[in-house]
Coordinates of N, CA and C in Angstrom, one line a residue:
M1 N -97.8 -204.8 -6.4 CA -96.5 -204.2 -6.6 C -95.9 -204.0 -5.3
S2 N -94.6 -204.3 -5.2 CA -93.9 -204.1 -3.9 C -92.4 -203.9 -4.3
K3 N -91.9 -202.7 -4.1 CA -90.6 -202.3 -4.5 C -89.9 -201.6 -3.4
I4 N -88.7 -202.0 -3.0 CA -87.9 -201.3 -2.0 C -87.2 -200.1 -2.6
I5 N -87.5 -198.9 -2.1 CA -86.8 -197.7 -2.6 C -86.4 -196.9 -1.4
Y6 N -85.9 -195.7 -1.6 CA -85.5 -194.7 -0.6 C -86.2 -193.4 -0.8
L7 N -86.1 -192.5 0.2 CA -86.8 -191.3 0.1 C -86.5 -190.5 -1.2
K8 N -85.3 -190.4 -1.5 CA -84.9 -189.7 -2.8 C -85.6 -190.3 -4.0
D9 N -85.7 -191.6 -4.0 CA -86.4 -192.2 -5.2 C -87.9 -191.8 -5.2
L10 N -88.5 -191.8 -4.0 CA -89.9 -191.4 -3.9 C -90.1 -189.9 -4.3
Q11 N -89.2 -189.1 -3.8 CA -89.2 -187.7 -4.2 C -89.0 -187.5 -5.7
L12 N -88.1 -188.3 -6.3 CA -87.9 -188.2 -7.7 C -89.1 -188.7 -8.5
M13 N -89.7 -189.7 -8.0 CA -91.0 -190.2 -8.7 C -92.0 -189.1 -8.7
E14 N -92.2 -188.4 -7.5 CA -93.2 -187.4 -7.5 C -92.8 -186.2 -8.3
L15 N -91.6 -185.8 -8.3 CA -91.1 -184.7 -9.1 C -91.3 -185.0 -10.6
T16 N -91.0 -186.2 -11.0 CA -91.2 -186.6 -12.4 C -92.7 -186.5 -12.8
F17 N -93.6 -187.0 -11.9 CA -95.0 -186.9 -12.2 C -95.4 -185.5 -12.3
L18 N -95.0 -184.7 -11.3 CA -95.4 -183.3 -11.3 C -94.9 -182.5 -12.5
S19 N -93.7 -182.8 -12.9 CA -93.1 -182.2 -14.1 C -93.9 -182.5 -15.3
L20 N -94.3 -183.8 -15.5 CA -95.1 -184.1 -16.7 C -96.5 -183.5 -16.5
N21 N -97.0 -183.5 -15.3 CA -98.3 -182.9 -15.0 C -98.4 -181.4 -15.4
E22 N -97.4 -180.7 -14.9 CA -97.5 -179.2 -15.2 C -97.1 -178.9 -16.6
S23 N -96.3 -179.7 -17.3 CA -95.9 -179.5 -18.7 C -97.1 -179.6 -19.6
V24 N -98.0 -180.5 -19.3 CA -99.2 -180.7 -20.2 C -100.4 -180.0 -19.6
L25 N -100.2 -179.2 -18.6 CA -101.3 -178.5 -17.9 C -102.4 -179.4 -17.4
S26 N -102.0 -180.5 -16.9 CA -102.9 -181.5 -16.3 C -103.3 -181.1 -14.9
N27 N -104.4 -181.6 -14.4 CA -104.9 -181.2 -13.1 C -105.0 -182.5 -12.2
H28 N -103.9 -183.2 -12.2 CA -103.9 -184.5 -11.4 C -102.9 -184.4 -10.2
K29 N -103.2 -185.3 -9.3 CA -102.2 -185.4 -8.1 C -101.9 -186.9 -8.0
I30 N -100.8 -187.1 -7.3 CA -100.3 -188.5 -7.2 C -100.2 -188.8 -5.7
T31 N -100.7 -189.9 -5.3 CA -100.6 -190.3 -3.9 C -99.9 -191.7 -3.8
F32 N -99.0 -191.8 -2.9 CA -98.3 -193.1 -2.7 C -98.8 -193.8 -1.5
L33 N -98.9 -195.1 -1.6 CA -99.1 -196.0 -0.4 C -97.8 -196.7 -0.2
I34 N -97.2 -196.4 0.9 CA -95.9 -197.0 1.2 C -95.9 -197.7 2.6
R35 N -94.9 -198.5 2.9 CA -94.7 -199.0 4.2 C -93.3 -198.5 4.6
V36 N -93.2 -197.8 5.7 CA -92.0 -197.4 6.3 C -92.1 -197.4 7.8
F37 N -91.1 -197.7 8.5 CA -91.1 -197.9 10.0 C -92.1 -199.0 10.4
D38 N -92.4 -199.9 9.5 CA -93.4 -201.0 9.7 C -94.8 -200.5 9.8
E39 N -95.1 -199.3 9.2 CA -96.4 -198.7 9.2 C -96.8 -198.4 7.8
L40 N -98.1 -198.6 7.5 CA -98.7 -198.1 6.2 C -98.8 -196.6 6.3
I41 N -98.4 -196.0 5.2 CA -98.5 -194.5 5.1 C -99.0 -194.1 3.7
E42 N -99.9 -193.2 3.7 CA -100.3 -192.6 2.4 C -99.8 -191.2 2.3
C43 N -99.1 -190.8 1.2 CA -98.4 -189.5 1.2 C -98.2 -189.0 -0.1
N44 N -97.8 -187.7 -0.1 CA -97.1 -187.0 -1.2 C -95.9 -186.6 -0.6
S45 N -94.7 -186.8 -1.2 CA -93.5 -186.7 -0.5 C -92.9 -185.3 -0.6
V46 N -93.2 -184.6 -1.7 CA -92.4 -183.4 -2.0 C -93.3 -182.1 -1.8
K47 N -92.8 -181.2 -1.1 CA -93.5 -179.9 -0.9 C -92.7 -178.9 -1.6
L48 N -93.2 -178.4 -2.7 CA -92.5 -177.4 -3.5 C -93.1 -176.0 -3.2
T49 N -92.2 -175.1 -2.8 CA -92.7 -173.7 -2.5 C -91.9 -172.8 -3.4
N50 N -92.5 -171.9 -4.1 CA -91.9 -170.9 -4.9 C -91.0 -171.5 -6.0
S51 N -91.3 -172.7 -6.4 CA -90.6 -173.4 -7.5 C -91.6 -174.4 -8.1
S52 N -91.2 -174.9 -9.3 CA -92.0 -175.9 -10.0 C -91.1 -177.2 -10.1
A53 N -91.8 -178.2 -10.4 CA -91.1 -179.5 -10.6 C -90.1 -179.4 -11.8
S54 N -90.4 -178.6 -12.8 CA -89.5 -178.5 -13.9 C -88.2 -177.8 -13.6
D55 N -88.2 -177.1 -12.4 CA -87.0 -176.4 -11.9 C -85.9 -177.5 -11.5
Y56 N -86.4 -178.7 -11.2 CA -85.6 -179.8 -10.7 C -85.2 -180.8 -11.8
L57 N -86.0 -180.9 -12.8 CA -85.8 -182.0 -13.8 C -85.7 -181.5 -15.2
D58 N -85.0 -182.2 -16.0 CA -84.9 -181.9 -17.5 C -86.2 -182.4 -18.1
W59 N -87.2 -181.5 -18.3 CA -88.5 -181.9 -18.8 C -88.4 -182.5 -20.2
Q60 N -87.5 -182.0 -21.1 CA -87.5 -182.5 -22.5 C -87.1 -183.9 -22.5
K61 N -86.1 -184.3 -21.6 CA -85.7 -185.7 -21.6 C -86.9 -186.5 -21.0
L62 N -87.6 -186.0 -20.0 CA -88.8 -186.7 -19.5 C -89.8 -187.0 -20.6
F63 N -90.1 -186.0 -21.4 CA -91.0 -186.1 -22.5 C -90.6 -187.3 -23.4
N64 N -89.3 -187.2 -23.8 CA -88.9 -188.3 -24.8 C -88.9 -189.6 -24.1
M65 N -88.6 -189.7 -22.8 CA -88.7 -191.0 -22.1 C -90.1 -191.5 -22.0
A66 N -91.0 -190.6 -21.7 CA -92.4 -190.9 -21.6 C -93.0 -191.4 -22.9
K67 N -92.6 -190.8 -23.9 CA -93.1 -191.2 -25.3 C -92.6 -192.6 -25.6
T68 N -91.3 -192.8 -25.3 CA -90.7 -194.1 -25.6 C -91.3 -195.2 -24.7
A69 N -91.6 -194.9 -23.5 CA -92.1 -195.8 -22.5 C -93.4 -196.5 -22.9
V70 N -94.2 -195.8 -23.6 CA -95.5 -196.4 -24.0 C -95.6 -196.7 -25.5
N71 N -94.4 -196.6 -26.1 CA -94.4 -196.9 -27.6 C -95.4 -196.2 -28.4
S72 N -95.5 -195.0 -28.2 CA -96.6 -194.2 -28.9 C -95.9 -193.1 -29.8
H73 N -96.6 -192.8 -30.9 CA -96.1 -191.8 -31.8 C -96.7 -190.4 -31.3
S74 N -97.7 -190.5 -30.5 CA -98.3 -189.2 -30.1 C -98.0 -188.9 -28.6
F75 N -97.4 -187.8 -28.4 CA -97.0 -187.4 -27.1 C -98.2 -187.3 -26.2
D76 N -99.3 -186.6 -26.6 CA -100.5 -186.5 -25.8 C -101.0 -187.9 -25.4
H77 N -101.0 -188.8 -26.3 CA -101.5 -190.2 -26.0 C -100.5 -190.8 -24.9
S78 N -99.2 -190.6 -25.1 CA -98.3 -191.2 -24.1 C -98.5 -190.7 -22.7
I79 N -98.6 -189.3 -22.6 CA -98.8 -188.7 -21.2 C -100.2 -189.1 -20.7
S80 N -101.2 -189.1 -21.5 CA -102.5 -189.6 -21.1 C -102.5 -191.0 -20.6
K81 N -101.8 -191.8 -21.2 CA -101.7 -193.2 -20.8 C -101.0 -193.3 -19.4
L82 N -100.0 -192.5 -19.2 CA -99.3 -192.5 -17.9 C -100.2 -192.1 -16.8
F83 N -101.1 -191.1 -17.1 CA -102.0 -190.6 -16.1 C -103.2 -191.4 -15.9
T84 N -103.6 -192.2 -16.9 CA -104.8 -193.0 -16.7 C -104.5 -194.5 -16.3
E85 N -103.3 -194.9 -16.4 CA -102.9 -196.3 -16.1 C -101.8 -196.3 -15.0
P86 N -102.2 -196.3 -13.8 CA -101.1 -196.2 -12.7 C -100.0 -197.3 -12.9
E87 N -100.4 -198.5 -13.4 CA -99.4 -199.5 -13.5 C -98.3 -199.1 -14.5
T88 N -98.8 -198.4 -15.6 CA -97.8 -197.9 -16.6 C -96.9 -196.9 -16.0
L89 N -97.5 -196.0 -15.2 CA -96.7 -194.9 -14.6 C -95.7 -195.5 -13.6
I90 N -96.1 -196.5 -12.8 CA -95.2 -197.1 -11.9 C -94.0 -197.7 -12.6
D91 N -94.3 -198.5 -13.7 CA -93.3 -199.1 -14.5 C -92.3 -198.0 -15.1
F92 N -92.9 -196.9 -15.6 CA -92.1 -195.8 -16.1 C -91.2 -195.2 -15.1
L93 N -91.8 -194.9 -13.9 CA -91.0 -194.2 -12.9 C -89.9 -195.1 -12.3
C94 N -90.3 -196.4 -12.0 CA -89.3 -197.3 -11.4 C -88.2 -197.6 -12.4
S95 N -88.5 -197.8 -13.7 CA -87.5 -198.2 -14.6 C -86.6 -197.1 -15.1
N96 N -87.0 -195.8 -14.9 CA -86.3 -194.7 -15.4 C -85.6 -193.8 -14.4
L97 N -85.7 -194.2 -13.1 CA -85.2 -193.3 -12.1 C -83.8 -192.9 -12.3
T98 N -82.9 -193.9 -12.6 CA -81.5 -193.6 -12.7 C -81.1 -192.9 -14.0
D99 N -82.1 -192.9 -14.9 CA -81.8 -192.3 -16.2 C -82.2 -190.8 -16.3
I100 N -83.1 -190.4 -15.4 CA -83.6 -189.1 -15.5 C -82.6 -188.0 -15.1
A101 N -82.5 -187.0 -16.0 CA -81.5 -186.0 -15.7 C -82.0 -185.0 -14.6
I102 N -81.2 -184.9 -13.6 CA -81.7 -184.1 -12.4 C -80.6 -183.1 -12.1
S103 N -81.0 -181.9 -11.7 CA -80.1 -180.9 -11.3 C -79.6 -181.2 -9.9
Q104 N -78.6 -180.5 -9.4 CA -78.1 -180.7 -8.0 C -79.2 -180.2 -7.0
K105 N -80.2 -179.5 -7.4 CA -81.2 -179.0 -6.5 C -81.9 -180.1 -5.8
L106 N -82.0 -181.3 -6.4 CA -82.7 -182.4 -5.7 C -82.1 -182.8 -4.4
D107 N -80.7 -182.5 -4.2 CA -80.1 -182.8 -3.0 C -80.5 -181.8 -1.9
L108 N -81.1 -180.7 -2.3 CA -81.6 -179.7 -1.3 C -82.9 -180.1 -0.7
L109 N -83.6 -181.0 -1.3 CA -84.9 -181.4 -0.7 C -84.8 -182.0 0.7
P110 N -85.6 -181.6 1.6 CA -85.5 -182.1 3.0 C -85.9 -183.6 3.1
S111 N -85.5 -184.2 4.2 CA -85.8 -185.6 4.4 C -87.1 -185.8 5.1
H112 N -88.2 -185.4 4.4 CA -89.5 -185.4 5.0 C -90.6 -186.0 4.1
L113 N -91.6 -186.5 4.7 CA -92.8 -186.8 4.0 C -93.8 -185.7 4.5
Y114 N -94.5 -185.0 3.6 CA -95.4 -184.0 4.0 C -96.9 -184.5 4.1
N115 N -97.6 -184.2 5.1 CA -99.0 -184.6 5.3 C -99.2 -186.1 5.2
P116 N -98.3 -186.9 5.8 CA -98.6 -188.3 5.8 C -99.8 -188.7 6.5
K117 N -100.5 -189.7 6.0 CA -101.7 -190.3 6.7 C -101.4 -191.7 7.0
F118 N -101.7 -192.1 8.2 CA -101.6 -193.5 8.7 C -103.0 -194.1 8.6
P119 N -103.3 -194.8 7.5 CA -104.7 -195.3 7.4 C -105.1 -196.3 8.5
N120 N -104.2 -197.1 8.9 CA -104.5 -198.1 9.9 C -104.7 -197.5 11.3
L121 N -104.0 -196.4 11.5 CA -104.1 -195.7 12.8 C -105.0 -194.5 12.8
E122 N -105.5 -194.2 11.7 CA -106.4 -193.0 11.5 C -105.7 -191.7 12.1
L123 N -104.4 -191.6 11.7 CA -103.7 -190.4 12.2 C -103.1 -189.7 11.0
N124 N -103.0 -188.3 11.1 CA -102.3 -187.5 10.1 C -101.3 -186.6 10.8
Y125 N -100.2 -186.3 10.2 CA -99.2 -185.5 10.7 C -98.8 -184.5 9.6
P126 N -98.4 -183.3 10.0 CA -97.9 -182.3 9.0 C -96.6 -182.8 8.3
I127 N -95.7 -183.3 9.1 CA -94.4 -183.7 8.6 C -93.9 -185.0 9.3
L128 N -93.3 -185.9 8.6 CA -92.7 -187.1 9.2 C -91.2 -187.1 8.6
N129 N -90.3 -187.1 9.5 CA -88.9 -187.2 9.2 C -88.5 -188.6 8.8
I130 N -87.8 -188.7 7.7 CA -87.3 -190.0 7.2 C -85.9 -190.0 6.9
S131 N -85.1 -190.8 7.4 CA -83.7 -190.9 7.1 C -83.5 -191.3 5.6
K132 N -82.5 -190.7 4.9 CA -82.3 -191.0 3.5 C -81.9 -192.4 3.3
D133 N -81.5 -193.1 4.4 CA -81.0 -194.5 4.3 C -82.1 -195.5 4.8
E134 N -83.3 -195.0 5.1 CA -84.4 -195.8 5.6 C -85.1 -196.4 4.4
P135 N -85.2 -197.8 4.3 CA -85.9 -198.4 3.2 C -87.4 -198.1 3.3
I136 N -87.9 -197.9 2.1 CA -89.3 -197.6 1.9 C -89.9 -198.6 1.0
Q137 N -91.0 -199.2 1.3 CA -91.6 -200.2 0.5 C -92.7 -199.5 -0.3
L138 N -92.6 -199.3 -1.6 CA -93.6 -198.7 -2.4 C -94.7 -199.8 -2.7
L139 N -95.9 -199.6 -2.2 CA -96.9 -200.6 -2.4 C -97.8 -200.3 -3.6
S140 N -98.1 -199.0 -3.8 CA -99.0 -198.6 -4.9 C -98.9 -197.1 -5.1
L141 N -99.4 -196.6 -6.2 CA -99.7 -195.2 -6.3 C -101.1 -195.0 -6.9
K142 N -101.6 -193.8 -6.6 CA -103.0 -193.5 -7.1 C -102.9 -192.2 -7.8
I143 N -103.5 -192.1 -8.9 CA -103.6 -190.8 -9.6 C -105.1 -190.3 -9.6
S144 N -105.3 -189.1 -9.2 CA -106.6 -188.6 -9.1 C -106.6 -187.1 -9.5
E145 N -107.8 -186.6 -9.9 CA -107.9 -185.2 -10.3 C -107.9 -184.4 -9.0
K146 N -107.2 -183.2 -9.1 CA -107.2 -182.3 -8.0 C -108.6 -181.7 -7.8
E147 N -108.9 -181.5 -6.5 CA -110.2 -180.9 -6.2 C -109.9 -179.4 -6.3
N148 N -110.9 -178.6 -6.8 CA -110.7 -177.2 -6.9 C -111.0 -176.5 -5.6

């Protein structure tokens, strides 16, 4: 998979995942592998403090879209499929970015990647500033259970 996106798209992808995650009380995290500034970076892009993902997104519309995306009559099965099959989640996120109902709050998110890791350089930083116009190549995403 290789798709050119921008920071807002990456943030929206993570918010969408987090919103579905918290709505079904799941305990998963999402990690993106991207290429930006000609470097490989592993990251979670959005740092939410004192708010939840559903404060930014219309979760009911997300539920309906998720159910439709996997052609399932069962909502639990639909969400489970998105969490257990990263390819399905990538397809869902990439194909529905422009359709997801977002509040104006998304514009308030800073232009940062939080806790980015540079696997090739074995470096970690707390914050990496990224211009909203900087192309980002999405290479993959990984879904894993959160550690307690």
